Short mmCIF file of C-alpha atoms and ligand atoms in Angstrom, two decimals:
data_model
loop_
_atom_site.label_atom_id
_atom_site.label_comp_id
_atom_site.label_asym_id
_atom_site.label_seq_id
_atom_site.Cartn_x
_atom_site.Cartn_y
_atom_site.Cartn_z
CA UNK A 1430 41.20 42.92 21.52
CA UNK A 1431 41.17 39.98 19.09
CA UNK A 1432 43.29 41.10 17.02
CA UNK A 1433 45.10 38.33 14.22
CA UNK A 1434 45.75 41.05 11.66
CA UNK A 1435 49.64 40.34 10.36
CA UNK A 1436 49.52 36.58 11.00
CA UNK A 1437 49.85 33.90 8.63
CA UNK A 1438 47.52 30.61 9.34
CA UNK A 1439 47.71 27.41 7.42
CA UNK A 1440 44.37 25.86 7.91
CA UNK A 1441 43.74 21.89 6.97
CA UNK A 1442 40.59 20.10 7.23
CA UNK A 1443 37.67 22.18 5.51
CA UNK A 1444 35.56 19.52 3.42
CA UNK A 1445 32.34 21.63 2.94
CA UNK A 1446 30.31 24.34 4.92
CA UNK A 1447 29.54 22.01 8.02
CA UNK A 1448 33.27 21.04 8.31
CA UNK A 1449 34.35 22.40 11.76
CA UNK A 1450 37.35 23.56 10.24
CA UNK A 1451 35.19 26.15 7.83
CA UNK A 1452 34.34 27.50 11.20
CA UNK A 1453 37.59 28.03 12.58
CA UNK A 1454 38.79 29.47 9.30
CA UNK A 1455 35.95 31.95 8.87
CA UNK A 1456 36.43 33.36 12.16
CA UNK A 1457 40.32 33.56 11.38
CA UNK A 1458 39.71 35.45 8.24
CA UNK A 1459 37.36 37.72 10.75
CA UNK A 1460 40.38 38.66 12.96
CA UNK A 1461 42.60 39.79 10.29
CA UNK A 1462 44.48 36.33 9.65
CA UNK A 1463 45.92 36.07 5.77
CA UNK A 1464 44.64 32.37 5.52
CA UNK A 1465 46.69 29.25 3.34
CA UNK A 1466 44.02 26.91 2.63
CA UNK A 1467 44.50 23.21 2.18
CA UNK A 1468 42.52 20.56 1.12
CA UNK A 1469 42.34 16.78 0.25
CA UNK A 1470 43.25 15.49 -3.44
CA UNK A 1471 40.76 13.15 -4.76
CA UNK A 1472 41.31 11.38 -8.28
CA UNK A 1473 38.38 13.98 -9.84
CA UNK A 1474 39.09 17.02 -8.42
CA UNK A 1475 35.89 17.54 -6.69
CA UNK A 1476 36.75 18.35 -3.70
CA UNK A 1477 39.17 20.85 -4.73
CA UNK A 1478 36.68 22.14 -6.81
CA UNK A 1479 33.88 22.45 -3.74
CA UNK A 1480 36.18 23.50 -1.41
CA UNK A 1481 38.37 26.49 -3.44
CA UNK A 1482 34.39 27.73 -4.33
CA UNK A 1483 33.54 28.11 -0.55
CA UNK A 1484 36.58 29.55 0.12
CA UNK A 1485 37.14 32.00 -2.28
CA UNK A 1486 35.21 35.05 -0.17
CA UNK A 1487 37.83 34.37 2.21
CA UNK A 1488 40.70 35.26 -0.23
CA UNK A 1489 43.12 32.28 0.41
CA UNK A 1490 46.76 33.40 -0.40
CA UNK A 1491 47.49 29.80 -0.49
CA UNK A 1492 45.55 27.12 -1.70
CA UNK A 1493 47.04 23.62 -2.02
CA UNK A 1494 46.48 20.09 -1.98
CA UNK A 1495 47.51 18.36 1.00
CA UNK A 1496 47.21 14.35 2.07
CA UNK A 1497 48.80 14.03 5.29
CA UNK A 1498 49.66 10.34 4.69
CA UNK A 1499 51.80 11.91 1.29
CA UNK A 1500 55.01 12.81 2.46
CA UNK A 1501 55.48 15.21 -0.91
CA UNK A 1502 52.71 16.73 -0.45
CA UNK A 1503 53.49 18.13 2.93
CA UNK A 1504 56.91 18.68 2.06
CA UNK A 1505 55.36 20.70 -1.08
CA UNK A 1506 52.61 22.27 1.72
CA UNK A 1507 55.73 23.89 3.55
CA UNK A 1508 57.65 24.82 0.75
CA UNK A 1509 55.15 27.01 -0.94
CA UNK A 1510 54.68 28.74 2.62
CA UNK A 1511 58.31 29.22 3.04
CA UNK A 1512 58.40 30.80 -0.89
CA UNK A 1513 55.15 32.77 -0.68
CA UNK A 1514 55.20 33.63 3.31
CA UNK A 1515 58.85 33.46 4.66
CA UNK A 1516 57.01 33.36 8.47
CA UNK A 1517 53.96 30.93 9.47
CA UNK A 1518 52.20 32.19 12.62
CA UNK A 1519 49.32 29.69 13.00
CA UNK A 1520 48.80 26.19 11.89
CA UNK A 1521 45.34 24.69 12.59
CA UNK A 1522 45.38 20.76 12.29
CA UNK A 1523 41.56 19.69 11.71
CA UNK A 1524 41.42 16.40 10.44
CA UNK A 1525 40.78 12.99 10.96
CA UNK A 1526 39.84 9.39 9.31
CA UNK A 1527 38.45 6.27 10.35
CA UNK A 1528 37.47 3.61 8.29
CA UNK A 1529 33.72 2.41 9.56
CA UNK A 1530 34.59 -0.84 11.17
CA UNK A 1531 36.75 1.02 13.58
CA UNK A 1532 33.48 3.61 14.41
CA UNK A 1533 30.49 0.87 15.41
CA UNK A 1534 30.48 -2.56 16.49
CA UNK A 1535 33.52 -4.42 18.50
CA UNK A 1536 35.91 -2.96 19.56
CA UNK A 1537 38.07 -5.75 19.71
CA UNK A 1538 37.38 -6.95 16.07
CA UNK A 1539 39.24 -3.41 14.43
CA UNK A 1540 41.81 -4.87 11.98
CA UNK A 1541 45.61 -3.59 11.59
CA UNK A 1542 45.27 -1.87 8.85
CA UNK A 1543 42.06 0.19 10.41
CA UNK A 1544 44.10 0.97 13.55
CA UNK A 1545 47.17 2.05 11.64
CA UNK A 1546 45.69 4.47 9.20
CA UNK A 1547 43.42 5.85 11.43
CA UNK A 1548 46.22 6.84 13.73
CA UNK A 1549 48.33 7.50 10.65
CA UNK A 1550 45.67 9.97 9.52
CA UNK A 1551 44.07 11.22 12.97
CA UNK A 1552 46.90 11.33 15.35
CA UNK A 1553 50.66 11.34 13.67
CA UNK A 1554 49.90 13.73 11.10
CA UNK A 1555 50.18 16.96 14.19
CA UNK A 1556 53.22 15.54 14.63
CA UNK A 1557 54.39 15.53 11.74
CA UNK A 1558 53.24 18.93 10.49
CA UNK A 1559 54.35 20.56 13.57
CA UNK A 1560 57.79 19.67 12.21
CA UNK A 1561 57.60 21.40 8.83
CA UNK A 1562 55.33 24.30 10.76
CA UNK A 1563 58.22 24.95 14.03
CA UNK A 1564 61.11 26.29 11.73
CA UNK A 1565 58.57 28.81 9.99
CA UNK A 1566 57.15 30.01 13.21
CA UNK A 1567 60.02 32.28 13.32
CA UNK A 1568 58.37 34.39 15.92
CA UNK A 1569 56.74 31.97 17.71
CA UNK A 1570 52.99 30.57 16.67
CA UNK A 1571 49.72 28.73 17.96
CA UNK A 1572 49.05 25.25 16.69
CA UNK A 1573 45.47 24.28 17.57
CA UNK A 1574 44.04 20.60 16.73
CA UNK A 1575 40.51 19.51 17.08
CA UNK A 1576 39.59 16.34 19.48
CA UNK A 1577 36.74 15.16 21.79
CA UNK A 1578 35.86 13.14 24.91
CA UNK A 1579 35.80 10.25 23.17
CA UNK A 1580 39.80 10.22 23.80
CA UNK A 1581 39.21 10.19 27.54
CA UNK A 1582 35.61 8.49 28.19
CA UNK A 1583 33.89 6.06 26.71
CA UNK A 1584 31.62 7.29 24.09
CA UNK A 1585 29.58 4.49 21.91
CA UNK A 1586 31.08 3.75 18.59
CA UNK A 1587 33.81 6.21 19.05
CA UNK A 1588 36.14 3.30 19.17
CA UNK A 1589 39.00 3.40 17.05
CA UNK A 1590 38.96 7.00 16.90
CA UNK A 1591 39.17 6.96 20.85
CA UNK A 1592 42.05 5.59 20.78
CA UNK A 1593 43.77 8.08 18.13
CA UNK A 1594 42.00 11.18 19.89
CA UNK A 1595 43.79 9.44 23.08
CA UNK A 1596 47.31 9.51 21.29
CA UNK A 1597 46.57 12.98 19.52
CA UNK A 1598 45.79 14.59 23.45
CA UNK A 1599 49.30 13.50 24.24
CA UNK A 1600 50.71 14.80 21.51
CA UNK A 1601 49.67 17.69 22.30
CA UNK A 1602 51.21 17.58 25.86
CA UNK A 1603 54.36 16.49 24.13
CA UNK A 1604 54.56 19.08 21.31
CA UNK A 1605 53.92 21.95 23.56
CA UNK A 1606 56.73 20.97 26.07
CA UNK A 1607 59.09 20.81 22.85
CA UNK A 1608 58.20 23.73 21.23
CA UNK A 1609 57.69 26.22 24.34
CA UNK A 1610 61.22 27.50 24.33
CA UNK A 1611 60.55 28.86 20.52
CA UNK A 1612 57.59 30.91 22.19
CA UNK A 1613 55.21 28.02 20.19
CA UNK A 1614 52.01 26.68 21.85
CA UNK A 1615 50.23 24.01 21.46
CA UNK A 1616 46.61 22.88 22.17
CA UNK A 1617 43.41 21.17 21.65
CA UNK A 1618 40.17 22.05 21.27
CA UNK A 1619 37.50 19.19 22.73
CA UNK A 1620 34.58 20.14 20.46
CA UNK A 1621 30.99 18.70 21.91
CA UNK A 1622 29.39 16.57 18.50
CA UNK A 1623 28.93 18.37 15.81
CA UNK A 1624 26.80 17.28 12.46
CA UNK A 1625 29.87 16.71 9.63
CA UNK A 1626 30.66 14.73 6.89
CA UNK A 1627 33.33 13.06 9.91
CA UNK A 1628 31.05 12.99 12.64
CA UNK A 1629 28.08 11.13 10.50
CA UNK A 1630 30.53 7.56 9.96
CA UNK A 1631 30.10 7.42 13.69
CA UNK A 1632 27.68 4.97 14.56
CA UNK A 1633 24.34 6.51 16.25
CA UNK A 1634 25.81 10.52 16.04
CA UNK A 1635 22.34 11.72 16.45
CA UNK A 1636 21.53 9.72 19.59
CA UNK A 1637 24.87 11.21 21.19
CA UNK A 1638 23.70 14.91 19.81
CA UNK A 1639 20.21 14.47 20.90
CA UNK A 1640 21.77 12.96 24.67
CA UNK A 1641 24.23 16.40 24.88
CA UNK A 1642 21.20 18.39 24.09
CA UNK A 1643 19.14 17.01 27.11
CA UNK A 1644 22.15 17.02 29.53
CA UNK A 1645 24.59 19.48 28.97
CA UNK A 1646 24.38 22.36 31.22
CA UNK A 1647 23.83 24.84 27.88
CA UNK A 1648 21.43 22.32 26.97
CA UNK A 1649 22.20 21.99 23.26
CA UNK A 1650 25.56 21.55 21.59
CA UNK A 1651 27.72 23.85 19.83
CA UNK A 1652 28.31 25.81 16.78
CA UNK A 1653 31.20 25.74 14.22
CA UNK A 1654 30.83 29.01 14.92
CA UNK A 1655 31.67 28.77 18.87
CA UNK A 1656 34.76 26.48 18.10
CA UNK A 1657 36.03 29.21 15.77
CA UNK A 1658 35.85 31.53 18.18
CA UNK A 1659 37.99 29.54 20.68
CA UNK A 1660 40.29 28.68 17.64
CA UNK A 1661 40.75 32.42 17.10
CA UNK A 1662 41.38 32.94 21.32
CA UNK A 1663 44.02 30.31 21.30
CA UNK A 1664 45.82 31.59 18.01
CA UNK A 1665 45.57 35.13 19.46
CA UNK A 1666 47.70 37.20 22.08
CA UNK A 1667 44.93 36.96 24.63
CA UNK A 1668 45.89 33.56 25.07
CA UNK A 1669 49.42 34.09 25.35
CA UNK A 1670 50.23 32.23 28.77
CA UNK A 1671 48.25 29.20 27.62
CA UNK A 1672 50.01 26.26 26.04
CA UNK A 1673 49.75 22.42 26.52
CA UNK A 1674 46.08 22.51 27.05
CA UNK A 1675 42.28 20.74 25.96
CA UNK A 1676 39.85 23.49 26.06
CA UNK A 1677 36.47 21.58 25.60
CA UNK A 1678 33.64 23.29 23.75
CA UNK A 1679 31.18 21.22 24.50
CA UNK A 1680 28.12 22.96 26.29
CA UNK A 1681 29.69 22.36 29.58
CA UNK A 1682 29.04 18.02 28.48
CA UNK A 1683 31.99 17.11 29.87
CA UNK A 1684 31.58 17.93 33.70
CA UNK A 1685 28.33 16.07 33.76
CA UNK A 1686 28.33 12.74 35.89
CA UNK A 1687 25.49 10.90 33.28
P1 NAD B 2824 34.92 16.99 8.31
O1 NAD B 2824 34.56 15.73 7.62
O2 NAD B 2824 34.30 18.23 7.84
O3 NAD B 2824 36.49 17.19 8.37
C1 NAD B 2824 37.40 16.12 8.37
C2 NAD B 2824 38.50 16.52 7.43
O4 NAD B 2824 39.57 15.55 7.45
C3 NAD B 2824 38.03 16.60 5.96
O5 NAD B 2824 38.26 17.91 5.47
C4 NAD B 2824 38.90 15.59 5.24
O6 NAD B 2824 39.25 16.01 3.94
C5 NAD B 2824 40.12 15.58 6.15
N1 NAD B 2824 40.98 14.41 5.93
C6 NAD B 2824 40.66 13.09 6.04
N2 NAD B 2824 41.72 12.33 5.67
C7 NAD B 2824 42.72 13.19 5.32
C8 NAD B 2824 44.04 13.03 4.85
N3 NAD B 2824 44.58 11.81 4.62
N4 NAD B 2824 44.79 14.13 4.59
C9 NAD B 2824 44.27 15.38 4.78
N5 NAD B 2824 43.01 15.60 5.23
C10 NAD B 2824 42.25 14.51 5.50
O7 NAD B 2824 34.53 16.72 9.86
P2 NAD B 2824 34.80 17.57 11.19
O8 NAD B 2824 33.84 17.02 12.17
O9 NAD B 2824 34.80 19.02 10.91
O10 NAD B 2824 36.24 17.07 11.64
C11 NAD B 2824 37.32 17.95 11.88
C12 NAD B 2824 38.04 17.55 13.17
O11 NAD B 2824 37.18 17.81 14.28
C13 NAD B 2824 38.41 16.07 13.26
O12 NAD B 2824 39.66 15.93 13.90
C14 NAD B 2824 37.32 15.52 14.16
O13 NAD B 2824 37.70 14.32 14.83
C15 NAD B 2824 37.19 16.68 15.13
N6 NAD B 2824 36.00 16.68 15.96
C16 NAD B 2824 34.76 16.59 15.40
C17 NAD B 2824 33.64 16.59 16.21
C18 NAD B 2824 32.26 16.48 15.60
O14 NAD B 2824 31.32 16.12 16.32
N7 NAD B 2824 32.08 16.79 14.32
C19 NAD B 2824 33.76 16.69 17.61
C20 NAD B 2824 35.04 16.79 18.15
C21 NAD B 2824 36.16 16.78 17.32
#
Protein backbone atom coordinates (compact mmCIF):
# COMPACT_ATOMS: atom_id res chain seq x y z
CA UNK A 1 0.00 0.00 0.00
CA UNK A 2 0.90 3.67 -0.48
CA UNK A 3 1.57 4.37 2.54
CA UNK A 4 3.80 7.99 3.38
CA UNK A 5 2.32 8.32 6.85
CA UNK A 6 5.58 9.24 9.28
CA UNK A 7 7.57 10.98 6.53
CA UNK A 8 8.64 14.39 6.36
CA UNK A 9 8.58 16.10 2.64
CA UNK A 10 9.92 19.50 1.83
CA UNK A 11 8.09 20.48 -1.24
CA UNK A 12 9.38 23.67 -3.53
CA UNK A 13 7.77 24.95 -6.51
CA UNK A 14 3.88 25.49 -5.88
CA UNK A 15 3.01 29.01 -7.52
CA UNK A 16 -0.84 28.58 -7.73
CA UNK A 17 -3.43 25.68 -8.26
CA UNK A 18 -2.12 24.70 -11.87
CA UNK A 19 1.52 24.54 -10.57
CA UNK A 20 2.55 20.84 -11.06
CA UNK A 21 4.05 20.96 -7.84
CA UNK A 22 0.36 21.63 -6.07
CA UNK A 23 -0.22 18.27 -7.58
CA UNK A 24 2.52 16.41 -6.24
CA UNK A 25 1.97 18.00 -2.85
CA UNK A 26 -1.74 17.27 -2.64
CA UNK A 27 -1.28 13.76 -3.34
CA UNK A 28 1.63 13.72 -0.63
CA UNK A 29 -0.59 15.17 1.96
CA UNK A 30 -3.09 12.16 0.67
CA UNK A 31 -0.55 9.43 1.69
CA UNK A 32 0.05 10.58 5.10
CA UNK A 33 3.22 12.88 4.34
CA UNK A 34 3.60 15.92 7.14
CA UNK A 35 4.39 18.49 4.28
CA UNK A 36 7.15 21.79 4.69
CA UNK A 37 5.98 24.10 2.16
CA UNK A 38 8.17 26.58 0.38
CA UNK A 39 7.65 29.26 -1.76
CA UNK A 40 9.23 32.22 -3.72
CA UNK A 41 9.75 35.79 -1.97
CA UNK A 42 8.59 38.56 -4.04
CA UNK A 43 9.10 42.33 -2.88
CA UNK A 44 4.98 42.44 -2.01
CA UNK A 45 4.34 39.41 -0.52
CA UNK A 46 1.85 38.16 -2.93
CA UNK A 47 2.87 35.19 -3.62
CA UNK A 48 3.33 34.19 -0.16
CA UNK A 49 0.12 35.42 0.43
CA UNK A 50 -1.61 33.19 -2.63
CA UNK A 51 0.31 30.40 -2.02
CA UNK A 52 0.08 29.95 2.18
CA UNK A 53 -4.05 30.46 1.25
CA UNK A 54 -4.03 27.35 -1.09
CA UNK A 55 -2.10 25.54 1.10
CA UNK A 56 -3.48 25.93 4.27
CA UNK A 57 -6.13 22.71 3.92
CA UNK A 58 -3.04 20.86 3.62
CA UNK A 59 -1.72 21.88 7.11
CA UNK A 60 1.94 22.80 6.24
CA UNK A 61 4.17 22.28 9.39
CA UNK A 62 6.61 24.39 7.61
CA UNK A 63 6.09 27.20 5.56
CA UNK A 64 9.04 29.33 4.38
CA UNK A 65 10.40 31.46 1.86
CA UNK A 66 12.85 29.98 -0.31
CA UNK A 67 14.93 31.55 -3.56
CA UNK A 68 17.18 28.96 -4.68
CA UNK A 69 19.65 31.51 -6.16
CA UNK A 70 19.77 32.98 -2.11
CA UNK A 71 22.24 31.08 -0.44
CA UNK A 72 20.58 32.27 3.19
CA UNK A 73 17.63 31.39 2.36
CA UNK A 74 18.36 27.77 1.77
CA UNK A 75 20.68 27.66 4.47
CA UNK A 76 17.62 29.17 6.63
CA UNK A 77 15.23 26.39 4.53
CA UNK A 78 17.40 23.56 6.23
CA UNK A 79 17.83 24.96 9.43
CA UNK A 80 14.24 25.35 10.35
CA UNK A 81 13.82 21.56 9.18
CA UNK A 82 16.66 20.45 11.24
CA UNK A 83 14.97 22.62 14.47
CA UNK A 84 11.34 21.73 13.78
CA UNK A 85 11.90 18.05 12.11
CA UNK A 86 15.31 16.57 13.27
CA UNK A 87 14.77 13.86 10.06
CA UNK A 88 13.76 14.93 6.32
CA UNK A 89 12.42 11.92 4.37
CA UNK A 90 11.42 13.49 1.02
CA UNK A 91 12.52 16.52 -0.81
CA UNK A 92 10.62 17.32 -4.05
CA UNK A 93 12.60 19.88 -6.29
CA UNK A 94 9.86 21.51 -8.74
CA UNK A 95 11.13 24.49 -10.15
CA UNK A 96 12.48 26.18 -12.91
CA UNK A 97 13.16 29.74 -14.74
CA UNK A 98 13.87 30.96 -18.02
CA UNK A 99 13.93 34.30 -19.06
CA UNK A 100 11.77 34.52 -22.58
CA UNK A 101 14.55 35.05 -25.01
CA UNK A 102 15.94 31.74 -24.02
CA UNK A 103 12.13 29.99 -24.68
CA UNK A 104 11.32 31.23 -28.58
CA UNK A 105 13.33 32.41 -31.32
CA UNK A 106 17.27 31.50 -31.92
CA UNK A 107 18.75 29.46 -30.29
CA UNK A 108 21.99 30.70 -30.91
CA UNK A 109 21.17 34.39 -30.00
CA UNK A 110 20.49 33.35 -25.87
CA UNK A 111 22.75 35.81 -23.99
CA UNK A 112 25.13 34.83 -20.89
CA UNK A 113 23.31 36.04 -18.48
CA UNK A 114 19.98 34.02 -19.84
CA UNK A 115 22.02 30.79 -19.98
CA UNK A 116 23.53 31.24 -16.55
CA UNK A 117 20.48 31.95 -14.51
CA UNK A 118 18.44 29.67 -16.15
CA UNK A 119 20.79 26.87 -15.27
CA UNK A 120 21.44 28.64 -11.98
CA UNK A 121 17.71 28.43 -11.28
CA UNK A 122 16.59 25.18 -13.32
CA UNK A 123 19.44 22.83 -13.01
CA UNK A 124 22.12 23.65 -9.99
CA UNK A 125 19.64 24.38 -7.50
CA UNK A 126 18.96 19.98 -7.07
CA UNK A 127 22.30 20.05 -6.52
CA UNK A 128 22.57 22.18 -4.27
CA UNK A 129 19.58 21.32 -2.09
CA UNK A 130 20.40 17.76 -2.19
CA UNK A 131 23.36 18.90 -0.09
CA UNK A 132 21.50 20.58 2.77
CA UNK A 133 18.60 17.65 2.24
CA UNK A 134 21.44 14.26 2.41
CA UNK A 135 22.57 14.90 6.12
CA UNK A 136 18.77 15.14 7.25
CA UNK A 137 17.76 12.07 5.42
CA UNK A 138 18.98 10.24 8.35
CA UNK A 139 17.16 7.15 7.30
CA UNK A 140 17.50 7.39 3.90
CA UNK A 141 14.88 9.56 1.54
CA UNK A 142 13.44 10.07 -2.13
CA UNK A 143 14.37 13.23 -3.94
CA UNK A 144 12.14 13.59 -7.00
CA UNK A 145 12.65 16.64 -9.61
CA UNK A 146 10.38 17.49 -12.42
CA UNK A 147 11.84 17.59 -16.24
CA UNK A 148 10.66 16.84 -19.83
CA UNK A 149 11.72 15.69 -23.31
CA UNK A 150 12.74 18.79 -24.16
CA UNK A 151 16.20 17.75 -22.33
CA UNK A 152 16.63 14.88 -24.76
CA UNK A 153 14.70 15.87 -28.16
CA UNK A 154 14.17 18.72 -29.80
CA UNK A 155 11.04 20.39 -28.82
CA UNK A 156 10.28 24.05 -30.47
CA UNK A 157 11.09 26.92 -28.25
CA UNK A 158 12.19 24.73 -25.47
CA UNK A 159 15.62 26.03 -26.06
CA UNK A 160 17.41 27.27 -23.23
CA UNK A 161 15.50 25.26 -20.94
CA UNK A 162 16.65 22.12 -23.06
CA UNK A 163 19.70 22.59 -22.28
CA UNK A 164 19.20 22.98 -18.31
CA UNK A 165 16.57 20.00 -18.34
CA UNK A 166 19.71 18.25 -20.22
CA UNK A 167 22.14 19.15 -17.23
CA UNK A 168 19.33 18.59 -14.50
CA UNK A 169 18.80 14.62 -16.12
CA UNK A 170 22.44 14.17 -15.31
CA UNK A 171 22.28 15.37 -12.20
CA UNK A 172 20.12 13.17 -11.42
CA UNK A 173 22.31 10.20 -12.62
CA UNK A 174 25.05 11.79 -10.60
CA UNK A 175 23.19 12.46 -7.31
CA UNK A 176 21.73 9.07 -7.14
CA UNK A 177 25.16 7.27 -7.60
CA UNK A 178 26.41 9.60 -4.60
CA UNK A 179 23.78 9.28 -2.38
CA UNK A 180 22.84 5.41 -2.84
CA UNK A 181 25.08 4.17 -0.11
CA UNK A 182 22.91 6.48 2.50
CA UNK A 183 19.83 4.34 1.21
CA UNK A 184 18.86 7.97 -0.78
CA UNK A 185 17.32 7.89 -4.31
CA UNK A 186 17.13 10.02 -6.72
CA UNK A 187 14.91 10.62 -9.82
CA UNK A 188 13.03 12.48 -12.35
CA UNK A 189 9.81 12.71 -13.38
CA UNK A 190 9.44 13.61 -17.44
CA UNK A 191 6.00 15.25 -17.18
CA UNK A 192 4.13 15.44 -20.87
CA UNK A 193 3.09 19.63 -21.17
CA UNK A 194 1.13 20.76 -18.80
CA UNK A 195 -0.86 24.36 -18.79
CA UNK A 196 1.27 26.53 -15.87
CA UNK A 197 2.28 29.76 -15.13
CA UNK A 198 6.06 27.99 -16.39
CA UNK A 199 4.88 26.17 -19.21
CA UNK A 200 2.87 29.38 -20.80
CA UNK A 201 6.60 31.59 -21.37
CA UNK A 202 7.22 28.77 -23.77
CA UNK A 203 6.69 29.87 -27.11
CA UNK A 204 3.56 28.06 -28.94
CA UNK A 205 2.66 25.65 -25.53
CA UNK A 206 -0.72 25.10 -26.92
CA UNK A 207 0.41 23.90 -30.36
CA UNK A 208 2.77 21.29 -28.49
CA UNK A 209 -0.43 20.35 -26.06
CA UNK A 210 -2.81 20.23 -28.87
CA UNK A 211 0.16 17.91 -31.05
CA UNK A 212 0.47 15.37 -27.67
CA UNK A 213 -3.24 15.23 -27.67
CA UNK A 214 -3.50 13.93 -31.35
CA UNK A 215 -0.43 11.60 -31.04
CA UNK A 216 0.17 10.25 -27.85
CA UNK A 217 -0.94 6.79 -27.43
CA UNK A 218 -3.47 8.04 -24.33
CA UNK A 219 -4.37 10.59 -26.71
CA UNK A 220 -4.46 13.63 -24.42
CA UNK A 221 -1.88 14.75 -21.91
CA UNK A 222 -1.71 14.49 -18.32
CA UNK A 223 -2.97 15.67 -15.07
CA UNK A 224 -1.17 17.35 -12.10
CA UNK A 225 -2.98 14.91 -10.66
CA UNK A 226 -1.22 11.79 -12.55
CA UNK A 227 2.32 13.34 -11.84
CA UNK A 228 1.40 13.40 -8.14
CA UNK A 229 0.65 10.14 -8.15
CA UNK A 230 4.03 9.04 -9.60
CA UNK A 231 5.63 11.64 -7.17
CA UNK A 232 3.95 9.80 -4.29
CA UNK A 233 5.23 6.05 -5.98
CA UNK A 234 8.74 7.26 -6.15
CA UNK A 235 8.78 8.87 -2.53
CA UNK A 236 7.10 5.65 -1.27
CA UNK A 237 8.43 2.06 -0.27
CA UNK A 238 6.89 0.55 -3.38
CA UNK A 239 9.53 2.08 -5.20
CA UNK A 240 12.23 1.06 -3.08
CA UNK A 241 14.68 -0.66 -5.70
CA UNK A 242 14.33 2.32 -8.03
CA UNK A 243 16.90 5.08 -8.00
CA UNK A 244 18.78 7.00 -10.79
CA UNK A 245 15.84 7.03 -13.06
CA UNK A 246 13.36 9.47 -15.64
CA UNK A 247 9.97 8.09 -15.33
CA UNK A 248 8.06 10.05 -18.12
CA UNK A 249 4.40 10.89 -17.58
CA UNK A 250 3.62 11.87 -20.65
CA UNK A 251 0.64 9.83 -22.25
CA UNK A 252 3.03 7.36 -23.60
CA UNK A 253 4.46 10.89 -26.04
CA UNK A 254 7.69 9.93 -25.75
CA UNK A 255 7.86 6.46 -27.60
CA UNK A 256 6.15 7.96 -30.58
CA UNK A 257 8.38 8.24 -33.84
CA UNK A 258 6.36 11.79 -35.09
P1 LIG B 1 4.96 26.71 -12.18
O1 LIG B 1 5.15 28.05 -12.77
O2 LIG B 1 3.70 26.44 -11.49
O3 LIG B 1 6.17 26.33 -11.22
C1 LIG B 1 7.47 26.84 -11.38
C2 LIG B 1 7.94 27.20 -10.00
O4 LIG B 1 9.32 27.61 -10.02
C3 LIG B 1 7.16 28.38 -9.39
O5 LIG B 1 6.56 27.96 -8.18
C4 LIG B 1 8.21 29.43 -9.14
O6 LIG B 1 7.98 30.17 -7.96
C5 LIG B 1 9.45 28.55 -8.99
N1 LIG B 1 10.70 29.30 -9.11
C6 LIG B 1 11.14 30.04 -10.17
N2 LIG B 1 12.31 30.64 -9.85
C7 LIG B 1 12.62 30.27 -8.57
C8 LIG B 1 13.67 30.56 -7.67
N3 LIG B 1 14.69 31.39 -8.01
N4 LIG B 1 13.66 30.01 -6.44
C9 LIG B 1 12.64 29.19 -6.06
N5 LIG B 1 11.59 28.87 -6.86
C10 LIG B 1 11.59 29.41 -8.10
O7 LIG B 1 5.16 25.69 -13.42
P2 LIG B 1 5.26 24.10 -13.49
O8 LIG B 1 4.99 23.78 -14.91
O9 LIG B 1 4.45 23.46 -12.44
O10 LIG B 1 6.81 23.84 -13.26
C11 LIG B 1 7.31 22.98 -12.25
C12 LIG B 1 8.42 22.09 -12.83
O11 LIG B 1 7.85 21.18 -13.75
C13 LIG B 1 9.51 22.85 -13.59
O12 LIG B 1 10.76 22.26 -13.33
C14 LIG B 1 9.11 22.61 -15.03
O13 LIG B 1 10.20 22.74 -15.93
C15 LIG B 1 8.64 21.17 -14.92
N6 LIG B 1 7.86 20.67 -16.04
C16 LIG B 1 6.75 21.34 -16.46
C17 LIG B 1 6.02 20.85 -17.54
C18 LIG B 1 4.80 21.59 -18.02
O14 LIG B 1 4.38 21.36 -19.17
N7 LIG B 1 4.18 22.45 -17.22
C19 LIG B 1 6.41 19.67 -18.18
C20 LIG B 1 7.54 19.00 -17.72
C21 LIG B 1 8.27 19.51 -16.65
Amino acid sequence: MLDLNGKNALVTGIANNRSIAWGIAQQLHKAGANLGITFLPDDKGRFEKKVRELVEPLNPSIFVPCDVQNQEQIEATFATLADQWGKLDILIHCLAFADKEGLTGDFSAISREAFQQSLEISTYSLTRLAKYAKPLMTEGGSIVTLTYLGGVKVIPNYNLMGIAKAGLDMSVRYLAAELGPHNIRVNGISAGPIRTLASSAVGGILDMIHHVEKTAPLRRTVTQTEVGNTAAFLCSDLSSGITGQIIYVDAGYEIMGM
